[in-house]
């Protein structure tokens, strides 16, 4: 089938770029180095990110009548790096932010207020006031937040489009901690609770400035039909509210993000085209052009394009189990370490020169540098036997891994480099985040306040 061939080609292309980048990272001293000075580095495949952004934009453009307003707002929490936001902005994307820090990153990347969306379940009055002053779109999470907005909107006119987030309560996916649409999820107004629907219709009728509805019903572990069901509920509610209003009060639907990612191979499945097809099947009217759309994808835009490269410092055998002690652990694969069954990662073995390593597979534990026994990226993984100086690659880590650093053991945030393959087949790296230095760790740990507790 043509589609499968296309996917395989994408996967092969991504794998080929990765192997070139690993070798070049060693040759150019980004990892390895004399005396093992560079034990860990993170890489982002710029062409891959651009291809995913184009695939997302293309899938919606192909399904919507020309001229339908669409904003693809990248969920900043997936990869909160200013150069990433800037790269996506250059591809026409905006930002979905959920904290003052994320908003500051979006602004630092030059993302315009009208291309920024603020969601978060616990916005302070100060955050709301700032968002309204800037004209950023705001989605209210709950009734109390809506009451706060009543007061703010009455006090000062705003250009901000304002909506309400709903929880369609359509059910959980495979990972409970990431399921937003359960009966008791903390997010949004619960649509199926007694009286909620009538309250929502009234809330809009009483507030002509409410023009949007929002849901984010997908996430890793949620199958496409379940995501689509949440969006269908959103659309049906918008139609009901607009019918009650006797007009098009709701003009924009924010359908969230949450497309799952394949962590098992280089195949990028499901695709955005499959996502749009699932939505078209479940809620065809979403694509008739009567609503503008906002999307908020994070993981599916970045995950496949990130790679961790870590040196194997030592190897040992304990209780008959070979163990490779590496520099990649809980600080950059926090979910994998604490919930290994839900977040398995692939481990790609390379030798010290950055060449893919072959050999008879032996079950090995891949351990990180942190001081607790559970700091393992993989247990009894069948790999060619690793030796000190070899490298392990951890692919699919472009979202929520090294961009969501966990400061255990004061392990530093590693450097992140973007890479592009040049027309001559070389690899061009650009620094996208410097490594955190020991001096920065001290400064952030109260170094200037040394005597504060004496
Ligand atoms: C996390 C989040 C997203 C992005 O989810 P992904 O699974 O990374 O696509 C979008 N919208 C909201 C409200 C979120 O909390």
Short mmCIF file of C-alpha atoms and ligand atoms in Angstrom, two decimals:
data_model
loop_
_atom_site.label_atom_id
_atom_site.label_comp_id
_atom_site.label_asym_id
_atom_site.label_seq_id
_atom_site.Cartn_x
_atom_site.Cartn_y
_atom_site.Cartn_z
CA UNK A 1 0.00 0.00 0.00
CA UNK A 2 1.26 3.44 -0.93
CA UNK A 3 0.77 4.87 2.56
CA UNK A 4 2.83 2.11 4.17
CA UNK A 5 5.67 2.57 1.70
CA UNK A 6 5.66 6.26 2.50
CA UNK A 7 5.84 5.57 6.24
CA UNK A 8 8.66 3.07 5.83
CA UNK A 9 10.61 5.63 3.79
CA UNK A 10 10.12 8.27 6.49
CA UNK A 11 11.26 5.78 9.12
CA UNK A 12 14.32 4.76 7.10
CA UNK A 13 15.17 8.39 6.42
CA UNK A 14 14.94 9.26 10.10
CA UNK A 15 17.09 6.25 11.08
CA UNK A 16 19.71 7.12 8.46
CA UNK A 17 19.88 10.76 9.65
CA UNK A 18 20.21 9.54 13.24
CA UNK A 19 23.15 7.25 12.49
CA UNK A 20 24.93 10.05 10.62
CA UNK A 21 24.31 12.40 13.54
CA UNK A 22 25.62 9.93 16.13
CA UNK A 23 28.86 9.43 14.25
CA UNK A 24 29.27 13.15 13.70
CA UNK A 25 28.51 13.89 17.35
CA UNK A 26 31.48 11.70 18.30
CA UNK A 27 33.74 13.09 15.57
CA UNK A 28 32.87 16.69 16.47
CA UNK A 29 33.39 16.08 20.21
CA UNK A 30 29.80 16.63 21.35
CA UNK A 31 29.94 13.34 23.22
CA UNK A 32 32.84 11.20 24.35
CA UNK A 33 35.89 13.41 24.27
CA UNK A 34 39.26 13.08 25.97
CA UNK A 35 38.98 11.74 29.54
CA UNK A 36 35.27 11.20 28.87
CA UNK A 37 34.64 14.90 29.34
CA UNK A 38 31.30 14.80 27.47
CA UNK A 39 29.37 11.80 28.80
CA UNK A 40 25.90 12.83 27.65
CA UNK A 41 24.28 14.88 24.90
CA UNK A 42 20.79 15.32 23.49
CA UNK A 43 20.06 15.80 19.80
CA UNK A 44 17.06 17.13 17.88
CA UNK A 45 16.51 16.26 14.21
CA UNK A 46 15.45 19.62 12.76
CA UNK A 47 14.27 18.16 9.44
CA UNK A 48 12.17 15.62 11.29
CA UNK A 49 10.46 18.30 13.39
CA UNK A 50 9.76 20.32 10.26
CA UNK A 51 8.32 17.27 8.53
CA UNK A 52 5.97 16.55 11.44
CA UNK A 53 4.84 20.18 11.54
CA UNK A 54 4.16 20.10 7.80
CA UNK A 55 2.28 16.79 8.12
CA UNK A 56 0.02 18.22 10.82
CA UNK A 57 -0.70 21.44 8.96
CA UNK A 58 -1.19 19.54 5.69
CA UNK A 59 -3.62 17.01 7.16
CA UNK A 60 -5.96 19.76 8.39
CA UNK A 61 -5.55 21.97 5.33
CA UNK A 62 -6.51 19.04 3.11
CA UNK A 63 -9.71 18.40 5.09
CA UNK A 64 -10.99 21.96 5.61
CA UNK A 65 -12.56 24.43 3.20
CA UNK A 66 -9.96 27.00 2.11
CA UNK A 67 -9.90 30.01 4.41
CA UNK A 68 -11.07 28.18 7.54
CA UNK A 69 -9.09 29.71 10.42
CA UNK A 70 -6.80 27.10 12.01
CA UNK A 71 -4.20 27.67 14.71
CA UNK A 72 -1.84 24.83 15.50
CA UNK A 73 -0.60 25.80 18.97
CA UNK A 74 2.36 23.68 20.06
CA UNK A 75 1.97 22.43 23.64
CA UNK A 76 5.07 24.06 25.12
CA UNK A 77 5.35 21.61 28.03
CA UNK A 78 6.39 18.88 25.57
CA UNK A 79 9.62 20.70 24.61
CA UNK A 80 10.02 24.02 26.44
CA UNK A 81 13.03 25.26 24.47
CA UNK A 82 12.93 28.70 22.88
CA UNK A 83 14.69 27.57 19.65
CA UNK A 84 12.10 24.79 19.24
CA UNK A 85 9.23 27.27 19.67
CA UNK A 86 10.94 29.57 17.18
CA UNK A 87 11.39 26.76 14.64
CA UNK A 88 7.71 25.88 14.92
CA UNK A 89 6.68 29.54 14.78
CA UNK A 90 8.61 29.81 11.51
CA UNK A 91 6.43 26.93 10.27
CA UNK A 92 3.32 28.95 11.17
CA UNK A 93 2.65 27.44 14.59
CA UNK A 94 1.61 29.17 17.80
CA UNK A 95 1.99 28.04 21.41
CA UNK A 96 -0.25 26.48 24.03
CA UNK A 97 1.05 27.53 27.46
CA UNK A 98 0.02 26.48 30.95
CA UNK A 99 2.25 28.45 33.32
CA UNK A 100 3.94 31.84 33.57
CA UNK A 101 7.22 30.16 32.61
CA UNK A 102 5.78 28.66 29.44
CA UNK A 103 4.20 31.99 28.52
CA UNK A 104 7.57 33.69 29.00
CA UNK A 105 9.19 31.10 26.70
CA UNK A 106 6.57 31.66 24.00
CA UNK A 107 7.06 35.41 24.23
CA UNK A 108 10.86 35.00 24.15
CA UNK A 109 10.41 33.00 20.94
CA UNK A 110 8.46 35.90 19.46
CA UNK A 111 5.14 34.08 19.29
CA UNK A 112 2.37 36.68 18.93
CA UNK A 113 -0.41 36.92 21.57
CA UNK A 114 -3.03 36.05 18.96
CA UNK A 115 -1.17 32.81 18.30
CA UNK A 116 -0.93 31.90 22.00
CA UNK A 117 -3.44 29.93 24.07
CA UNK A 118 -3.41 29.77 27.89
CA UNK A 119 -4.74 26.59 29.51
CA UNK A 120 -4.00 25.46 33.04
CA UNK A 121 -6.23 24.26 35.81
CA UNK A 122 -4.88 26.69 38.42
CA UNK A 123 -4.38 30.14 36.90
CA UNK A 124 -3.90 32.92 39.46
CA UNK A 125 -5.71 36.26 39.18
CA UNK A 126 -2.38 37.83 38.15
CA UNK A 127 -1.91 35.30 35.33
CA UNK A 128 -5.44 35.85 34.07
CA UNK A 129 -5.00 39.62 34.17
CA UNK A 130 -1.73 39.40 32.22
CA UNK A 131 -3.23 37.10 29.60
CA UNK A 132 -6.23 39.38 29.08
CA UNK A 133 -3.98 42.43 28.88
CA UNK A 134 -1.88 40.72 26.21
CA UNK A 135 -4.89 39.47 24.26
CA UNK A 136 -3.95 35.81 24.63
CA UNK A 137 -6.71 33.21 24.23
CA UNK A 138 -7.80 31.83 27.60
CA UNK A 139 -9.69 28.64 28.32
CA UNK A 140 -11.40 28.69 31.72
CA UNK A 141 -11.09 25.40 33.55
CA UNK A 142 -13.99 25.65 35.97
CA UNK A 143 -16.89 27.68 37.37
CA UNK A 144 -14.80 29.60 39.88
CA UNK A 145 -12.36 30.65 37.18
CA UNK A 146 -15.25 31.82 35.04
CA UNK A 147 -16.43 34.00 37.94
CA UNK A 148 -12.96 35.53 38.19
CA UNK A 149 -13.07 36.22 34.46
CA UNK A 150 -16.50 37.88 34.88
CA UNK A 151 -14.92 40.47 37.15
CA UNK A 152 -11.82 40.98 34.99
CA UNK A 153 -13.74 41.27 31.72
CA UNK A 154 -16.17 43.75 33.28
CA UNK A 155 -13.27 45.88 34.54
CA UNK A 156 -11.10 46.12 31.40
CA UNK A 157 -11.94 45.44 27.75
CA UNK A 158 -9.85 42.63 26.26
CA UNK A 159 -9.00 41.25 22.84
CA UNK A 160 -8.61 37.75 24.31
CA UNK A 161 -10.88 35.07 22.90
CA UNK A 162 -12.25 33.25 25.94
CA UNK A 163 -13.58 29.72 26.14
CA UNK A 164 -14.43 27.00 28.61
CA UNK A 165 -12.66 23.67 28.85
CA UNK A 166 -14.90 20.66 29.11
CA UNK A 167 -14.18 17.13 30.21
CA UNK A 168 -16.27 14.91 27.91
CA UNK A 169 -15.90 12.07 30.45
CA UNK A 170 -15.51 9.60 27.61
CA UNK A 171 -13.14 7.35 29.57
CA UNK A 172 -9.50 6.49 30.23
CA UNK A 173 -6.75 5.29 27.92
CA UNK A 174 -4.03 2.79 28.79
CA UNK A 175 -2.14 5.17 31.13
CA UNK A 176 -4.27 6.41 34.03
CA UNK A 177 -1.93 9.24 35.01
CA UNK A 178 -2.31 10.78 31.54
CA UNK A 179 -6.02 10.23 30.96
CA UNK A 180 -7.82 13.58 30.96
CA UNK A 181 -11.34 12.45 30.05
CA UNK A 182 -12.17 10.10 32.92
CA UNK A 183 -15.30 10.49 35.06
CA UNK A 184 -13.26 12.14 37.81
CA UNK A 185 -10.40 13.88 35.93
CA UNK A 186 -9.24 17.18 37.41
CA UNK A 187 -9.55 19.04 34.09
CA UNK A 188 -12.42 21.13 32.79
CA UNK A 189 -16.16 21.20 33.40
CA UNK A 190 -17.45 17.62 33.65
CA UNK A 191 -19.97 17.34 30.82
CA UNK A 192 -21.89 14.32 32.08
CA UNK A 193 -22.26 15.36 35.71
CA UNK A 194 -25.86 16.16 36.71
CA UNK A 195 -26.84 19.68 35.65
CA UNK A 196 -23.49 20.44 33.96
CA UNK A 197 -24.79 20.69 30.40
CA UNK A 198 -27.62 23.03 31.32
CA UNK A 199 -25.18 25.12 33.36
CA UNK A 200 -22.83 25.39 30.36
CA UNK A 201 -25.62 26.50 28.01
CA UNK A 202 -26.66 29.14 30.56
CA UNK A 203 -23.07 30.24 31.17
CA UNK A 204 -22.69 31.05 27.47
CA UNK A 205 -26.13 32.67 27.22
CA UNK A 206 -25.21 35.02 30.06
CA UNK A 207 -21.77 35.90 28.65
CA UNK A 208 -21.64 37.05 25.04
CA UNK A 209 -17.84 37.30 25.34
CA UNK A 210 -17.51 33.51 25.64
CA UNK A 211 -16.74 32.37 22.08
CA UNK A 212 -14.84 29.11 22.39
CA UNK A 213 -15.10 25.58 23.69
CA UNK A 214 -12.04 23.51 24.53
CA UNK A 215 -11.26 19.87 25.22
CA UNK A 216 -8.01 17.93 25.38
CA UNK A 217 -9.22 14.35 25.48
CA UNK A 218 -6.20 12.53 24.02
CA UNK A 219 -2.79 11.58 25.38
CA UNK A 220 -0.29 8.77 25.14
CA UNK A 221 -2.25 5.54 25.55
CA UNK A 222 -5.56 6.93 24.27
CA UNK A 223 -6.76 5.30 21.02
CA UNK A 224 -7.91 7.52 18.13
CA UNK A 225 -11.62 6.57 18.34
CA UNK A 226 -11.72 7.65 21.99
CA UNK A 227 -10.04 10.99 21.17
CA UNK A 228 -12.52 11.50 18.33
CA UNK A 229 -15.42 10.74 20.64
CA UNK A 230 -14.32 13.55 22.96
CA UNK A 231 -14.18 15.99 20.03
CA UNK A 232 -17.62 14.82 18.88
CA UNK A 233 -19.01 15.68 22.33
CA UNK A 234 -17.34 19.09 22.10
CA UNK A 235 -18.90 19.80 18.70
CA UNK A 236 -22.35 18.65 19.77
CA UNK A 237 -22.25 20.91 22.81
CA UNK A 238 -21.16 23.88 20.67
CA UNK A 239 -24.10 23.27 18.34
CA UNK A 240 -26.46 23.12 21.31
CA UNK A 241 -25.07 26.35 22.80
CA UNK A 242 -25.23 28.15 19.47
CA UNK A 243 -28.78 26.97 18.86
CA UNK A 244 -29.79 28.30 22.29
CA UNK A 245 -27.98 31.57 21.52
CA UNK A 246 -29.70 31.81 18.15
CA UNK A 247 -26.41 32.54 16.37
CA UNK A 248 -22.75 31.64 16.04
CA UNK A 249 -21.65 32.71 19.52
CA UNK A 250 -19.08 29.91 19.58
CA UNK A 251 -16.91 30.49 16.53
CA UNK A 252 -13.86 28.39 17.42
CA UNK A 253 -13.34 24.89 18.76
CA UNK A 254 -10.07 24.05 20.50
CA UNK A 255 -9.71 20.29 20.12
CA UNK A 256 -6.51 19.89 22.14
CA UNK A 257 -3.65 17.56 21.27
CA UNK A 258 -2.81 14.13 22.55
CA UNK A 259 -1.94 12.10 19.46
CA UNK A 260 -0.07 9.05 20.81
CA UNK A 261 3.43 8.21 19.63
CA UNK A 262 4.93 4.87 18.65
CA UNK A 263 7.87 4.16 20.97
CA UNK A 264 8.49 0.67 19.56
CA UNK A 265 10.08 1.46 16.18
CA UNK A 266 10.94 4.34 13.83
CA UNK A 267 7.48 4.18 12.23
CA UNK A 268 5.53 7.35 12.89
CA UNK A 269 2.12 5.96 13.70
CA UNK A 270 -0.60 6.96 14.03
CA UNK A 271 -0.18 9.73 11.46
CA UNK A 272 -1.88 13.11 11.49
CA UNK A 273 -3.73 12.03 8.36
CA UNK A 274 -5.12 9.05 10.28
CA UNK A 275 -6.07 11.36 13.15
CA UNK A 276 -7.95 13.69 10.80
CA UNK A 277 -9.62 10.69 9.13
CA UNK A 278 -10.79 9.44 12.54
CA UNK A 279 -12.20 12.88 13.35
CA UNK A 280 -13.92 13.12 9.98
CA UNK A 281 -15.50 9.75 10.57
CA UNK A 282 -16.73 10.62 14.06
CA UNK A 283 -17.69 14.26 13.53
CA UNK A 284 -17.83 15.20 9.85
CA UNK A 285 -19.38 18.61 10.57
CA UNK A 286 -16.17 19.67 12.31
CA UNK A 287 -14.70 20.06 8.83
CA UNK A 288 -17.51 22.02 7.18
CA UNK A 289 -15.79 25.35 7.85
CA UNK A 290 -18.41 26.64 10.28
CA UNK A 291 -15.91 26.69 13.16
CA UNK A 292 -12.35 27.89 13.32
CA UNK A 293 -10.09 25.26 14.88
CA UNK A 294 -7.26 25.29 17.39
CA UNK A 295 -5.07 22.24 17.96
CA UNK A 296 -2.56 21.73 20.80
CA UNK A 297 -0.22 18.91 19.83
CA UNK A 298 3.00 18.36 21.75
CA UNK A 299 4.39 14.84 21.93
CA UNK A 300 3.52 13.86 18.35
CA UNK A 301 5.41 16.87 16.93
CA UNK A 302 8.66 16.35 18.82
CA UNK A 303 9.02 12.89 20.38
CA UNK A 304 10.34 11.00 17.37
CA UNK A 305 12.95 13.65 16.65
CA UNK A 306 14.86 13.59 19.92
CA UNK A 307 17.80 11.34 20.75
CA UNK A 308 19.81 10.94 23.93
CA UNK A 309 23.40 9.79 23.50
CA UNK A 310 25.12 8.57 26.63
CA UNK A 311 28.46 6.94 27.24
CA UNK A 312 28.74 3.60 28.99
CA UNK A 313 31.05 4.39 31.90
CA UNK A 314 31.40 0.90 33.37
CA UNK A 315 30.00 -2.58 32.92
CA UNK A 316 29.63 -5.28 35.55
CA UNK A 317 27.79 -8.52 36.20
CA UNK A 318 25.71 -8.86 39.35
CA UNK A 319 23.73 -11.97 40.27
CA UNK A 320 24.42 -13.23 36.77
CA UNK A 321 22.95 -10.07 35.16
CA UNK A 322 25.19 -7.90 32.99
CA UNK A 323 24.69 -4.22 33.84
CA UNK A 324 25.84 -1.20 31.82
CA UNK A 325 26.28 1.92 33.96
CA UNK A 326 25.57 4.87 31.71
CA UNK A 327 24.98 8.62 32.08
CA UNK A 328 21.33 8.52 30.97
CA UNK A 329 18.84 7.87 33.73
CA UNK A 330 16.06 9.34 35.79
CA UNK A 331 17.14 12.96 35.16
CA UNK A 332 15.98 12.73 31.55
CA UNK A 333 13.72 9.65 31.43
CA UNK A 334 11.80 10.23 34.63
CA UNK A 335 8.58 8.51 33.57
CA UNK A 336 10.45 5.50 32.18
CA UNK A 337 12.33 5.03 35.43
CA UNK A 338 9.32 5.43 37.74
CA UNK A 339 6.74 3.74 35.49
CA UNK A 340 8.76 1.43 33.22
CA UNK A 341 5.80 -0.64 32.04
CA UNK A 342 3.97 2.44 30.73
CA UNK A 343 7.02 4.19 29.21
CA UNK A 344 9.40 1.64 27.65
CA UNK A 345 12.17 3.15 25.52
CA UNK A 346 14.33 1.60 22.84
CA UNK A 347 18.06 1.36 23.44
CA UNK A 348 20.29 1.62 20.37
CA UNK A 349 23.87 0.38 20.88
CA UNK A 350 26.81 2.21 19.27
CA UNK A 351 30.54 1.71 19.68
CA UNK A 352 32.88 4.44 20.90
CA UNK A 353 33.20 5.82 17.36
CA UNK A 354 29.45 6.11 16.99
CA UNK A 355 29.02 3.13 14.66
CA UNK A 356 25.97 0.91 15.26
CA UNK A 357 27.12 -2.04 17.34
CA UNK A 358 26.29 -5.57 16.26
CA UNK A 359 26.83 -8.90 17.98
CA UNK A 360 25.03 -11.67 19.78
CA UNK A 361 22.28 -10.23 21.95
CA UNK A 362 22.76 -10.65 25.69
CA UNK A 363 20.16 -9.57 28.28
CA UNK A 364 21.55 -6.47 30.00
CA UNK A 365 20.30 -3.85 32.42
CA UNK A 366 20.82 -0.29 31.20
CA UNK A 367 21.37 1.78 34.31
CA UNK A 368 21.56 5.53 34.83
CA UNK A 369 23.87 7.57 37.05
CA UNK A 370 21.46 8.35 39.89
CA UNK A 371 21.87 6.94 43.38
CA UNK A 372 18.84 4.70 43.72
CA UNK A 373 18.43 1.13 42.58
CA UNK A 374 15.48 1.75 40.30
CA UNK A 375 17.39 4.15 38.02
CA UNK A 376 17.18 1.83 35.00
CA UNK A 377 16.21 2.65 31.42
CA UNK A 378 15.80 -1.01 30.54
CA UNK A 379 15.88 -4.32 32.37
CA UNK A 380 17.25 -7.55 30.84
CA UNK A 381 17.24 -5.91 27.40
CA UNK A 382 18.68 -8.10 24.64
CA UNK A 383 21.58 -6.09 23.17
CA UNK A 384 25.08 -6.77 21.85
CA UNK A 385 27.28 -6.85 24.92
CA UNK A 386 28.19 -3.29 25.86
CA UNK A 387 31.68 -2.21 26.92
CA UNK A 388 33.00 0.91 28.64
CA UNK A 389 33.28 3.75 26.13
CA UNK A 390 30.41 2.48 23.99
CA UNK A 391 27.42 4.75 23.53
CA UNK A 392 23.75 4.07 23.96
CA UNK A 393 21.19 6.00 21.94
CA UNK A 394 17.73 6.52 23.40
CA UNK A 395 15.47 7.57 20.54
CA UNK A 396 11.95 9.05 20.65
CA UNK A 397 12.97 11.34 23.50
CA UNK A 398 12.22 14.72 21.91
CA UNK A 399 9.16 15.39 24.09
CA UNK A 400 8.76 15.10 27.87
CA UNK A 401 12.17 13.43 28.31
CA UNK A 402 15.29 15.61 28.30
CA UNK A 403 13.12 18.70 27.95
CA UNK A 404 11.42 17.84 31.28
CA UNK A 405 14.56 17.61 33.40
CA UNK A 406 14.37 16.14 36.89
CA UNK A 407 17.07 17.47 39.20
CA UNK A 408 17.71 14.32 41.27
CA UNK A 409 21.30 14.03 42.59
CA UNK A 410 21.94 17.54 41.21
CA UNK A 411 22.55 15.90 37.84
CA UNK A 412 22.92 18.74 35.31
CA UNK A 413 20.55 19.47 32.45
CA UNK A 414 22.49 18.14 29.43
CA UNK A 415 23.18 20.21 26.34
CA UNK A 416 20.71 19.96 23.45
CA UNK A 417 21.95 20.36 19.88
CA UNK A 418 19.82 20.54 16.78
CA UNK A 419 21.22 18.83 13.69
CA UNK A 420 20.71 19.04 9.96
CA UNK A 421 22.22 16.92 7.23
CA UNK A 422 23.97 19.17 4.72
CA UNK A 423 23.59 18.59 0.96
CA UNK A 424 27.10 17.05 0.97
CA UNK A 425 26.06 14.49 3.60
CA UNK A 426 27.79 16.26 6.50
CA UNK A 427 26.10 16.97 9.78
CA UNK A 428 25.67 20.53 11.00
CA UNK A 429 24.99 20.93 14.73
CA UNK A 430 23.65 24.05 16.42
CA UNK A 431 23.42 24.46 20.19
CA UNK A 432 19.78 24.80 21.29
CA UNK A 433 20.32 24.57 25.06
CA UNK A 434 23.64 24.78 26.86
CA UNK A 435 24.49 22.18 29.48
CA UNK A 436 23.84 23.31 33.03
CA UNK A 437 27.16 24.07 34.75
CA UNK A 438 28.08 23.21 38.35
CA UNK A 439 28.11 26.97 39.07
CA UNK A 440 24.51 27.25 37.83
CA UNK A 441 23.48 24.32 39.99
CA UNK A 442 25.01 26.07 43.01
CA UNK A 443 23.33 29.37 42.14
CA UNK A 444 19.90 27.74 41.75
CA UNK A 445 20.43 25.90 45.04
CA UNK A 446 20.74 29.05 47.15
CA UNK A 447 24.47 29.49 46.62
CA UNK A 448 24.17 33.24 47.15
CA UNK A 449 22.20 32.65 50.37
CA UNK A 450 24.81 30.50 52.05
CA UNK A 451 24.29 31.82 55.59
CA UNK A 452 20.51 32.16 55.33
CA UNK A 453 19.78 29.44 57.88
CA UNK A 454 22.56 30.13 60.39
C1 LIG B 1 -0.33 18.38 27.59
C2 LIG B 1 -1.40 19.09 26.87
C3 LIG B 1 -1.39 19.12 25.47
C4 LIG B 1 -0.41 18.35 24.63
O1 LIG B 1 -0.56 16.97 24.76
P1 LIG B 1 0.32 15.97 23.86
O2 LIG B 1 -0.06 14.62 24.35
O3 LIG B 1 1.74 16.30 24.13
O4 LIG B 1 -0.04 16.21 22.44
C5 LIG B 1 -2.36 19.88 24.85
N1 LIG B 1 -3.31 20.56 25.55
C6 LIG B 1 -3.34 20.54 26.90
C7 LIG B 1 -4.38 21.30 27.60
C8 LIG B 1 -2.38 19.80 27.59
O5 LIG B 1 -2.43 19.78 28.93
#
